[in-house]
mmCIF file of C-alpha atoms in Angstrom:
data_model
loop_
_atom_site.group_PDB
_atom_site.id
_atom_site.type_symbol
_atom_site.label_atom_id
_atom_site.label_comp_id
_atom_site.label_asym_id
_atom_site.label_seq_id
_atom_site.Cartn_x
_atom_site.Cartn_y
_atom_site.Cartn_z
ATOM 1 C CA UNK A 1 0.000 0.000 0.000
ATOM 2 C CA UNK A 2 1.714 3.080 -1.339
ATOM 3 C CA UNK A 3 0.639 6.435 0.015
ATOM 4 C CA UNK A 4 1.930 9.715 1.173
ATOM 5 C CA UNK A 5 5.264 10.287 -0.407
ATOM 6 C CA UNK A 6 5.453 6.487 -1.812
ATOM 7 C CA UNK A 7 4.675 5.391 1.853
ATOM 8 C CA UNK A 8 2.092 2.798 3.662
ATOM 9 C CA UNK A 9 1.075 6.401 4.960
ATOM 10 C CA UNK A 10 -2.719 7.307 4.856
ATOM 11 C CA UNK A 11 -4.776 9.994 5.788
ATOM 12 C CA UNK A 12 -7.947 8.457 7.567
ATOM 13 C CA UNK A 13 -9.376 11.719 9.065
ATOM 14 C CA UNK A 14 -8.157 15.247 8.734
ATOM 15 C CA UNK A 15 -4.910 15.278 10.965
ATOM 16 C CA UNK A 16 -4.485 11.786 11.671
ATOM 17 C CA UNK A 17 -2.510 9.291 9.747
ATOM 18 C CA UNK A 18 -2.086 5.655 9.560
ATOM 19 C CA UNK A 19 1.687 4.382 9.127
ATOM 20 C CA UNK A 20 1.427 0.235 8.500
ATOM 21 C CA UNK A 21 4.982 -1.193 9.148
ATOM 22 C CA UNK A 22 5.978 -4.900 8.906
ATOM 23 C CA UNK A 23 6.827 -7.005 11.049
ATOM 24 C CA UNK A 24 8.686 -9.807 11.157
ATOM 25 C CA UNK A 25 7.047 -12.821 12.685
ATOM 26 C CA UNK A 26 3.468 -13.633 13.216
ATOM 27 C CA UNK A 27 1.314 -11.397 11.674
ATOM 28 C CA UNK A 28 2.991 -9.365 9.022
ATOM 29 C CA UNK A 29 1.723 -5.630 9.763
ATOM 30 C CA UNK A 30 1.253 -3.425 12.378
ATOM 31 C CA UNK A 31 -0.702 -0.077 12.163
ATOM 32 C CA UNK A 32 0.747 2.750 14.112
ATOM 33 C CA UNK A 33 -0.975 6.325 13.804
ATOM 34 C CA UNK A 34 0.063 10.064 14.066
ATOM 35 C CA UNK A 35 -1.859 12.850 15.844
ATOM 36 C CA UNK A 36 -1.189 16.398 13.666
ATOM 37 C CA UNK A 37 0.019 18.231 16.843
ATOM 38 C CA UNK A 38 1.379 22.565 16.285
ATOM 39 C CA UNK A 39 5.319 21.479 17.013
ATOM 40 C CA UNK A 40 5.212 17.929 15.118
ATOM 41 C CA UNK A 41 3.470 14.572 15.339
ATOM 42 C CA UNK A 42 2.160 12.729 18.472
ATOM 43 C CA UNK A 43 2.461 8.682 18.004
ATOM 44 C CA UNK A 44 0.336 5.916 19.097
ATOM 45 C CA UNK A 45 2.085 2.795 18.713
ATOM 46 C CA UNK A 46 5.881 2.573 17.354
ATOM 47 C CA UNK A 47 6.112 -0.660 15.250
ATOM 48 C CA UNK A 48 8.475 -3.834 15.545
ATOM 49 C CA UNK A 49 12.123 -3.486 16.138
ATOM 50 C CA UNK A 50 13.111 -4.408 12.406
ATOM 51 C CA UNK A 51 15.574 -3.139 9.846
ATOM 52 C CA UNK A 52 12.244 -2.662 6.904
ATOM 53 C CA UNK A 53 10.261 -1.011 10.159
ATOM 54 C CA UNK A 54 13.129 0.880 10.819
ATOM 55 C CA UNK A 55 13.878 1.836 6.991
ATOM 56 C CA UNK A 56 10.484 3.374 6.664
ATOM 57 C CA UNK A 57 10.858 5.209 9.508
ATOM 58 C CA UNK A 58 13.677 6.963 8.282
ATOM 59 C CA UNK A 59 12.241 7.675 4.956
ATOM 60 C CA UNK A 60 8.725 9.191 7.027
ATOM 61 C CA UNK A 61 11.356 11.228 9.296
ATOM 62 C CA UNK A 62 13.226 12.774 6.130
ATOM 63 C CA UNK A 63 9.756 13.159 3.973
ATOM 64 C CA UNK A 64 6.304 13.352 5.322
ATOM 65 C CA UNK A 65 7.133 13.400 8.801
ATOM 66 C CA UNK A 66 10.136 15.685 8.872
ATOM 67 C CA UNK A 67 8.323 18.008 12.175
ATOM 68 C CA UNK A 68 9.290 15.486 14.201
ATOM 69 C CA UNK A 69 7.461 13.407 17.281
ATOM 70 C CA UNK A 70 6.486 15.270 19.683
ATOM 71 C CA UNK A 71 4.816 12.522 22.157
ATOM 72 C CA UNK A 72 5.167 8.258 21.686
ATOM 73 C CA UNK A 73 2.430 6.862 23.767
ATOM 74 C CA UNK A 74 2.641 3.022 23.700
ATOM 75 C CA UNK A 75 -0.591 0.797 24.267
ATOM 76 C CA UNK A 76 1.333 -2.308 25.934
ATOM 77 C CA UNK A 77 4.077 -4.132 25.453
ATOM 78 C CA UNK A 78 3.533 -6.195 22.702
ATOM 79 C CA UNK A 79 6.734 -5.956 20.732
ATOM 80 C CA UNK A 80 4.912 -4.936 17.776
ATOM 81 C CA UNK A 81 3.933 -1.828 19.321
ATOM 82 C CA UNK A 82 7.032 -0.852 21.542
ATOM 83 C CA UNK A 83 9.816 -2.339 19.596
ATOM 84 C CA UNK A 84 10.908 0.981 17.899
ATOM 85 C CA UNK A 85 9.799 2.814 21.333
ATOM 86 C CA UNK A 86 13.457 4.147 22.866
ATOM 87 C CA UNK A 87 14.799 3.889 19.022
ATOM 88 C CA UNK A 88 12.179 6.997 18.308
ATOM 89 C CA UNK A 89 12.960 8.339 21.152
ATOM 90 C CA UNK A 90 16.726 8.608 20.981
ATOM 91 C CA UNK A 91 16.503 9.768 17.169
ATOM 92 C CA UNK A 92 13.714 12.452 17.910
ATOM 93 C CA UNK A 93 13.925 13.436 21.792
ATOM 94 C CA UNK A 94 10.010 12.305 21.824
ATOM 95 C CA UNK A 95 8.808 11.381 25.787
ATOM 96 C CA UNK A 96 7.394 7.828 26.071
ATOM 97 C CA UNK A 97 3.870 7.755 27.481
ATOM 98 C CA UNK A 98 3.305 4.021 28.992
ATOM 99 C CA UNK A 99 1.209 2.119 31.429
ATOM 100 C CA UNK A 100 4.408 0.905 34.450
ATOM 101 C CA UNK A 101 2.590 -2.166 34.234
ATOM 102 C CA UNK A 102 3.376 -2.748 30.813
ATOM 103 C CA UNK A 103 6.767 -1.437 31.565
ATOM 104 C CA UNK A 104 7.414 -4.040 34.323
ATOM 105 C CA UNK A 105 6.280 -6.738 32.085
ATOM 106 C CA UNK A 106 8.062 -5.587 29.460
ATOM 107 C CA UNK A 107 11.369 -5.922 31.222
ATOM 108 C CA UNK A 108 10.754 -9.327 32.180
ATOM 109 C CA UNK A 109 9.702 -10.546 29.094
ATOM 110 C CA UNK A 110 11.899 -8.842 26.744
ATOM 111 C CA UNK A 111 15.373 -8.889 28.737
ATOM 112 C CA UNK A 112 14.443 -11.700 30.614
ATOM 113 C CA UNK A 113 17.601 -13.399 32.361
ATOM 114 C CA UNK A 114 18.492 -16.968 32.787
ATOM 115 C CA UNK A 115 16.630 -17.440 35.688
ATOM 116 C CA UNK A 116 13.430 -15.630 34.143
ATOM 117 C CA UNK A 117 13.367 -18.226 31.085
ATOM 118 C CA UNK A 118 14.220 -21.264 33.347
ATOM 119 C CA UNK A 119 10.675 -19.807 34.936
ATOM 120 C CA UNK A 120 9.150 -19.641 31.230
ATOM 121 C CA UNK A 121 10.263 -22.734 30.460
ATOM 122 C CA UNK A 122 8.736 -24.515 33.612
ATOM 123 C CA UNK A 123 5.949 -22.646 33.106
ATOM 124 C CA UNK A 124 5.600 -24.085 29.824
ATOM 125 C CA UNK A 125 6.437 -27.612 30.762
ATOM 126 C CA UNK A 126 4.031 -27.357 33.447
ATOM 127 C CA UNK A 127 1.235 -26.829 31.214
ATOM 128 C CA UNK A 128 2.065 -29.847 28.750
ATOM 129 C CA UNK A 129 4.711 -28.553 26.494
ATOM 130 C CA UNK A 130 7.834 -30.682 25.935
ATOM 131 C CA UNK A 131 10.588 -29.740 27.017
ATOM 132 C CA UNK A 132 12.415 -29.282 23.840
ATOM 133 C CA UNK A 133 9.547 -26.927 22.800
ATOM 134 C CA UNK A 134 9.462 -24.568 25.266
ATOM 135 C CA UNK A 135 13.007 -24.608 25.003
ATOM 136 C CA UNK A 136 12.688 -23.340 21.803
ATOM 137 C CA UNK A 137 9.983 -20.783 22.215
ATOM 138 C CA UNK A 138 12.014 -19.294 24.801
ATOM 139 C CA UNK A 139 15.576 -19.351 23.746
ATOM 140 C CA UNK A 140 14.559 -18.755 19.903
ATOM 141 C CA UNK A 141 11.472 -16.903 19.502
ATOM 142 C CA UNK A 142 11.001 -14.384 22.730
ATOM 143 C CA UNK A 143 14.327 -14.274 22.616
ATOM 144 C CA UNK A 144 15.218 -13.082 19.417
ATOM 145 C CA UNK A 145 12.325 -12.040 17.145
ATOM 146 C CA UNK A 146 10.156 -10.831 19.701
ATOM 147 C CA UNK A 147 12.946 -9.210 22.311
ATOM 148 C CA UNK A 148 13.110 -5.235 22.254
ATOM 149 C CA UNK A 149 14.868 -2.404 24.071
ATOM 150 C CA UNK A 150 12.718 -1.015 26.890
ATOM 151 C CA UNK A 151 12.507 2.524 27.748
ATOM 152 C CA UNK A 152 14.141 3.321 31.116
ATOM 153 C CA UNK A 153 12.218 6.586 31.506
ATOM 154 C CA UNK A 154 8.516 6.851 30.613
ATOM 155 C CA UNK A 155 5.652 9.277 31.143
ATOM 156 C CA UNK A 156 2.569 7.072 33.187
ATOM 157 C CA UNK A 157 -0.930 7.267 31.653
ATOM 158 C CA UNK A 158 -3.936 7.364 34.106
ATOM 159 C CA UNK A 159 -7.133 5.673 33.625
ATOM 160 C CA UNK A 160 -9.828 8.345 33.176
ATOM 161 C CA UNK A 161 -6.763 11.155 31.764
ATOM 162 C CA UNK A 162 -7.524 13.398 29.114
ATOM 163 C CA UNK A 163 -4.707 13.603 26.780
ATOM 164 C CA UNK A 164 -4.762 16.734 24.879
ATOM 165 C CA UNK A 165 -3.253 16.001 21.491
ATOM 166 C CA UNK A 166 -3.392 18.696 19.144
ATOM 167 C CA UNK A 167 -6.695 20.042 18.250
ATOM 168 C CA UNK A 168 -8.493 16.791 20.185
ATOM 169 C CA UNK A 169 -8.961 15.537 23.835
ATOM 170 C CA UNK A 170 -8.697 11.951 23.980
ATOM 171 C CA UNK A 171 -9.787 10.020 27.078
ATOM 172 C CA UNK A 172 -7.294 7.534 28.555
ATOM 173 C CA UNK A 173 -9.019 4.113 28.711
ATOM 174 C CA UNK A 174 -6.972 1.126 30.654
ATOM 175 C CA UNK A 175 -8.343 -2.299 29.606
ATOM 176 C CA UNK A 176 -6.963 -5.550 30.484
ATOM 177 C CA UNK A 177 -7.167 -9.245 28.824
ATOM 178 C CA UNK A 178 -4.890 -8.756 26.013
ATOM 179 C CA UNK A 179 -2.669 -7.579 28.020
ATOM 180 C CA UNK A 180 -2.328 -6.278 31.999
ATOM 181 C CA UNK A 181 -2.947 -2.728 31.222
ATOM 182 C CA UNK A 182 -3.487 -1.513 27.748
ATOM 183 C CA UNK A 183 -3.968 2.270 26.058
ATOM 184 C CA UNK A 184 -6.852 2.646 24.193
ATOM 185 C CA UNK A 185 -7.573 6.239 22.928
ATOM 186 C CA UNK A 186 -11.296 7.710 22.904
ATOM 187 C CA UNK A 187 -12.159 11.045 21.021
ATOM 188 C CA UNK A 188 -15.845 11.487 21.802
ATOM 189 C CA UNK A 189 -16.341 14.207 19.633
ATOM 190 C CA UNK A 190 -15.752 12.525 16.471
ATOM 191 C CA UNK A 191 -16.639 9.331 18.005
ATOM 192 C CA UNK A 192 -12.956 7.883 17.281
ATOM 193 C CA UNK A 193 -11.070 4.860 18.874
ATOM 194 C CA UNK A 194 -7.626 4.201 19.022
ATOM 195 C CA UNK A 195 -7.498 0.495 19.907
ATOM 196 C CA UNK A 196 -4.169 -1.315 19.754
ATOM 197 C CA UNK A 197 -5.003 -4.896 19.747
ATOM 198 C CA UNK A 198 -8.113 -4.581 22.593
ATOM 199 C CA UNK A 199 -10.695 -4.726 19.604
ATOM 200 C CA UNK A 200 -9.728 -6.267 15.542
ATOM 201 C CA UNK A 201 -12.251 -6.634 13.166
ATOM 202 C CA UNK A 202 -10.718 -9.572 11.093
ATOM 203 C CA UNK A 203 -9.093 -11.389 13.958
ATOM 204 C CA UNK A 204 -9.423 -12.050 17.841
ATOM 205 C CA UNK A 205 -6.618 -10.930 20.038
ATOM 206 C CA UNK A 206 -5.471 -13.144 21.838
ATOM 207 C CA UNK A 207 -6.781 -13.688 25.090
ATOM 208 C CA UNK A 208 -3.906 -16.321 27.035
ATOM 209 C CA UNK A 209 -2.309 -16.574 30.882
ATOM 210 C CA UNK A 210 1.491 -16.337 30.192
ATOM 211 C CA UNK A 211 4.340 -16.650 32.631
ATOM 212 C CA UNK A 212 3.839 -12.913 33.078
ATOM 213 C CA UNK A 213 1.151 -10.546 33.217
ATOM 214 C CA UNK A 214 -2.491 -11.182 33.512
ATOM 215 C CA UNK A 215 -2.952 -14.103 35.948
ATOM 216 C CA UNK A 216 -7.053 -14.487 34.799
ATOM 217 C CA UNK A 217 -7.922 -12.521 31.890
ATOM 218 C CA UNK A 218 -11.031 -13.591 30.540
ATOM 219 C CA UNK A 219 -13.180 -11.315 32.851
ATOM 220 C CA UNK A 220 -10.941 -8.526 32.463
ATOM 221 C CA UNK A 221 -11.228 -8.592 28.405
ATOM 222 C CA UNK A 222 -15.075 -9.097 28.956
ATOM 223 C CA UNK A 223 -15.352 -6.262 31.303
ATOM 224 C CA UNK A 224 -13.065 -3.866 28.379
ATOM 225 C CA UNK A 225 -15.460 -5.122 25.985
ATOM 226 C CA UNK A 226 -18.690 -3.981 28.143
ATOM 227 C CA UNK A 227 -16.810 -0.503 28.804
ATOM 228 C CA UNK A 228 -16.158 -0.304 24.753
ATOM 229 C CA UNK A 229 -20.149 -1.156 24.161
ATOM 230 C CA UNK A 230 -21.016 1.621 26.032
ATOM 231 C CA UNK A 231 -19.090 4.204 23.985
ATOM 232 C CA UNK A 232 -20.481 5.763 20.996
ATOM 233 C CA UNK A 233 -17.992 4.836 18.380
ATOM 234 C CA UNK A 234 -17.825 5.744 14.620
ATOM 235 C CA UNK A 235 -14.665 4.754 13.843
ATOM 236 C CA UNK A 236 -12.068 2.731 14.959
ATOM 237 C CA UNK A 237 -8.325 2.472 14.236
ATOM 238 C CA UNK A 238 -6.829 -0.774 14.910
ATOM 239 C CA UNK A 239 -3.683 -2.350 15.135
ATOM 240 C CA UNK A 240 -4.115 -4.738 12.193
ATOM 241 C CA UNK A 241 -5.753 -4.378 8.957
ATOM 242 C CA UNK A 242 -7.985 -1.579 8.135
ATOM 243 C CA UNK A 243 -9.780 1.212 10.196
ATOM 244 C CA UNK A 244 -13.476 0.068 10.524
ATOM 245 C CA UNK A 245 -16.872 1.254 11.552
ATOM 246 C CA UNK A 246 -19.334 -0.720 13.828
ATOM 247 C CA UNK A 247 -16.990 -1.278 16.632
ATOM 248 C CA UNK A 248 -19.714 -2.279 19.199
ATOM 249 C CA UNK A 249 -21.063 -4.672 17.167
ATOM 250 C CA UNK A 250 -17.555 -6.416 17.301
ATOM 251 C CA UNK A 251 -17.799 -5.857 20.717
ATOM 252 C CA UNK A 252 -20.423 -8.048 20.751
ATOM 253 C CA UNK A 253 -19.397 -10.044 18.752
ATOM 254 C CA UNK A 254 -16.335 -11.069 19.972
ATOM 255 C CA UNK A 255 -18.299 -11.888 23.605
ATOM 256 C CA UNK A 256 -20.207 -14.836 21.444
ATOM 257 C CA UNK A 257 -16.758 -15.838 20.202
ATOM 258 C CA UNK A 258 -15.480 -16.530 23.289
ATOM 259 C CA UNK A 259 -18.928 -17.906 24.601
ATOM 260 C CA UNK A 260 -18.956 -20.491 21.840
ATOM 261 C CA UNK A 261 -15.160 -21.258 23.154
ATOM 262 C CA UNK A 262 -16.326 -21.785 26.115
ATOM 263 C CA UNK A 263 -18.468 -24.539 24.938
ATOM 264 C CA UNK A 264 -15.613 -26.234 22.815
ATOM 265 C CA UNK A 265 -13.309 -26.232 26.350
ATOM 266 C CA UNK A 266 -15.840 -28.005 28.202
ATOM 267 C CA UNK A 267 -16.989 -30.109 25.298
ATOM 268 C CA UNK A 268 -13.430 -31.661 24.449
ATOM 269 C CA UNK A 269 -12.155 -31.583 28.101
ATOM 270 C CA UNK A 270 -12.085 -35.634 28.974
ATOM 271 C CA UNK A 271 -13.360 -37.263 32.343
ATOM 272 C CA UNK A 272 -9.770 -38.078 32.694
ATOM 273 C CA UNK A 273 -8.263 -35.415 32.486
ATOM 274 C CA UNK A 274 -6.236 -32.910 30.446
ATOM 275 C CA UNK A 275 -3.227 -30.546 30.394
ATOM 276 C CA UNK A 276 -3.953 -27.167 28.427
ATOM 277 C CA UNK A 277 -1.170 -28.093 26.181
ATOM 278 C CA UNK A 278 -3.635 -31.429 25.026
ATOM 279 C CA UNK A 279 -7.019 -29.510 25.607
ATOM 280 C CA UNK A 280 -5.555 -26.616 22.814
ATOM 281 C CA UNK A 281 -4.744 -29.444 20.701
ATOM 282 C CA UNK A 282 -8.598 -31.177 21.147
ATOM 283 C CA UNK A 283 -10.117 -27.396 20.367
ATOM 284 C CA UNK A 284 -7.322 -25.572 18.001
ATOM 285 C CA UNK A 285 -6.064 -28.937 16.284
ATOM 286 C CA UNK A 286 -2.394 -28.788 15.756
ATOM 287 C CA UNK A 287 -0.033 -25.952 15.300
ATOM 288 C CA UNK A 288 2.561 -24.984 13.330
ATOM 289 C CA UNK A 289 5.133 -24.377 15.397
ATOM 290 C CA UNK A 290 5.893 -24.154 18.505
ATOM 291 C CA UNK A 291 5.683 -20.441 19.627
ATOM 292 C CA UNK A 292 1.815 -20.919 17.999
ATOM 293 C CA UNK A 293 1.259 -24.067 20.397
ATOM 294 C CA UNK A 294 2.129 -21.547 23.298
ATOM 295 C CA UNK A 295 -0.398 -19.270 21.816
ATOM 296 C CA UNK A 296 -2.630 -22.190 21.645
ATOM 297 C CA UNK A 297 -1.741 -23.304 25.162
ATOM 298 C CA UNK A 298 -2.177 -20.057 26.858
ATOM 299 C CA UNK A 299 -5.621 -18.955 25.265
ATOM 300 C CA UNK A 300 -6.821 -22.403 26.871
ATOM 301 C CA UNK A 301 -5.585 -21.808 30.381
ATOM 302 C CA UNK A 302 -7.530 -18.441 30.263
ATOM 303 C CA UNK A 303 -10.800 -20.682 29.058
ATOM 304 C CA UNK A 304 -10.256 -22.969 31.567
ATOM 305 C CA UNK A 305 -9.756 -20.478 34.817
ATOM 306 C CA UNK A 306 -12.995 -18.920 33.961
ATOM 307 C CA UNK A 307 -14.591 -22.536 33.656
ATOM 308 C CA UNK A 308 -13.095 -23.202 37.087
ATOM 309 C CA UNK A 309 -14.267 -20.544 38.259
ATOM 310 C CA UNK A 310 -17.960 -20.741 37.385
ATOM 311 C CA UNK A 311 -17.875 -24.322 38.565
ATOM 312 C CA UNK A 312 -17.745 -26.312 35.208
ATOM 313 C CA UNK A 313 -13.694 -27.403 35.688
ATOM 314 C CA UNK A 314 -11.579 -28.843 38.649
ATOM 315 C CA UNK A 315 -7.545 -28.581 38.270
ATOM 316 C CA UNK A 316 -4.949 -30.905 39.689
ATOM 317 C CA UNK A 317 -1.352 -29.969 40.052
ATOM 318 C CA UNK A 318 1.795 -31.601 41.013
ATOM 319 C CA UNK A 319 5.203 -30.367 40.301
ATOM 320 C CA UNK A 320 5.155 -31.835 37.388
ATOM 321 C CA UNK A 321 2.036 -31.146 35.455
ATOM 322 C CA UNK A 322 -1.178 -29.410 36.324
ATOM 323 C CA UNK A 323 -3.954 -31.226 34.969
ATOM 324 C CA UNK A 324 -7.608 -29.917 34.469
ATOM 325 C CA UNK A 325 -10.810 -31.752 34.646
ATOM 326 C CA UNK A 326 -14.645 -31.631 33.848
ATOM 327 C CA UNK A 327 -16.853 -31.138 37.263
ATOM 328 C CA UNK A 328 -19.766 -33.529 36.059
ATOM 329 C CA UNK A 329 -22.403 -32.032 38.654
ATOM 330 C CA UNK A 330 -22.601 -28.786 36.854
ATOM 331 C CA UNK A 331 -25.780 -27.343 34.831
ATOM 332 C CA UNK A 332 -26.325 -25.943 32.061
ATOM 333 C CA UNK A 333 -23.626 -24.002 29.608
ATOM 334 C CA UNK A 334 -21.658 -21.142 30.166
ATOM 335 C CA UNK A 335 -23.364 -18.030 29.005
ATOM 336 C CA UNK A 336 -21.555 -14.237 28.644
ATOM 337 C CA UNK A 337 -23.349 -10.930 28.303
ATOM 338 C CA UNK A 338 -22.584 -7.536 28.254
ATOM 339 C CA UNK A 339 -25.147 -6.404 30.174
ATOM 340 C CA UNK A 340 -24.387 -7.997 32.874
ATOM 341 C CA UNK A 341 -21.468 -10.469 34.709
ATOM 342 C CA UNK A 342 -20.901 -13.562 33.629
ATOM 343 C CA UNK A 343 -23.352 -16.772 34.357
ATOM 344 C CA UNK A 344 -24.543 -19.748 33.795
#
């Protein structure tokens, strides 16, 4: 997509510009945007820390972009969207607006020491993965392609905040589930949301319980989904693929998504039990690799602690493994609403 100055730079509303970088594992894109500020450009979002995410950057800098950042604000710490965080800032003197949550969990999962990915790995092994596995999604993926520099010094962001960028006031929103604490950026007079990954149109974040972070995120996402379907929302900008209308009707419908998920969990979950490394496998068949199996393996853990919870699932663990298993006296199926908490 070629646009401002031979760029994947886009205009989508007077002011505000979408910049879609590449990244280099997973999904192939990231969208990153840029508020039209009197002294230079405020940025949600920073892209992955890659030399073709890096080249464009330079070209935007020297071209389109050549007023400079005034503000980075980061959403979490996905290294899609802080990889490039302290690189911005040391080429353009920018301040870095971020959550400390998602800085703490940044630092352990990006420049995580030997004794952090001995954790990751047990973690891992725990849960079902072989050893070799989690070996390898440790020492070779979120080690190397998803590993990033972390800013030492940030601005926080307060839930409730209005940011003043430019000609707009945007109200800070902190949502968990996708991750502990994430930015999401409401403009109410045009009706605008900057999302991160908290709400896709073409694809569900993941929702997963990871060595670090959110310890039971299910209710959390649910609850950032019920605050989202009470906004009045026109447009939204995502972090992947297109900007899109009708963003409480994804709200919605990414509550049945996980409803019907729900339902597969307890469905495939066997009277003798289970590991969430075998349970992903019964539900997401098998993966590609092993960094997806994790994926895989840590959206089912957050299925499974809301099943526990709700009284549908029993867990067993040992040093070794932790082992889940169905509770046979429940009723009924689980059910999730926005209008209210969660039932049966």
């Amino acid at each position: 997509m070629d646009g401002l100055a031979g760029l994947p730079l886009k205009e989508v509303l007077p002011g505000i510009l979408m910049f879609t970088l590449p990244v280099d594992y997973g999904i192939d894109h990231v969208n990153v945007y840029l508020i039209r500020e009197s002294e230079g450009w405020c940025l949600f979002d920073t892209g992955a820390e890659c030399e073709a995410a890096r080249a464009l950057w330079l070209r935007a800098l020297a071209g389109p972009l050549a007023a400079g950042l005034t503000r980075i604000i980061v959403s979490h710490h996905h290294p899609d969207h802080l990889g490039l965080a302290v690189w911005l800032h040391e080429r353009t003197g920018a301040q870095v607006l971020m959550r400390q949550e998602e800085v703490a969990v940044a630092r352990q999962t990006h420049v995580a020491n030997a004794g952090d990915r001995a954790y990751c790995i047990d973690f891992m092994r725990r849960h079902g993965m072989a050893p070799e596995d989690a070996q390898q999604v440790v020492g070779g993926v979120l080690q190397s392609n998803m590993a990033c520099a972390v800013p030492t010094r940030t601005e926080p962001l307060e839930a409730g905040q209005t940011l003043h960028i430019g000609a707009h006031a945007f109200d800070v929103l902190v949502l968990g589930g996708h991750s502990i604490a994430q930015i999401c950026l409401y403009e109410s007079r045009l009706k605008l949301l900057l999302t991160g990954d908290q709400l896709l149109e073409r694809i569900t974040p993941n929702i997963g319980v990871w060595p670090y972070g959110e310890t039971d995120p299910l209710p959390r996402y649910l609850e950032s989904l019920r605050t989202i379907a009470g906004l009045d929302i026109e447009l939204v900008l995502p972090a992947h693929h297109d900007v899109y209308h009708a963003g409480v009707k994804r709200a919605h419908g990414l509550v049945a998504h996980h409803q019907k998920a729900l339902r597969k969990f307890m469905a495939r979950l066997g009277a003798g039990g289970m590991n969430a490394t075998e349970l992903g496998y019964a539900v997401y068949g098998a993966q590609s690799d092993p960094l997806h199996a994790y994926l895989a393996m840590g959206e089912t853990l957050a299925h499974l602690l809301w099943l526990e919870r709700s009284g549908y699932a029993r867990r067993d663990e040992t040093p070794a493994v932790t082992r889940w298993y169905p509770v046979t006296a429940a009723d009924g199926e689980p059910t999730l609403t926005l209008s209210g908490d969660m039932s049966r």
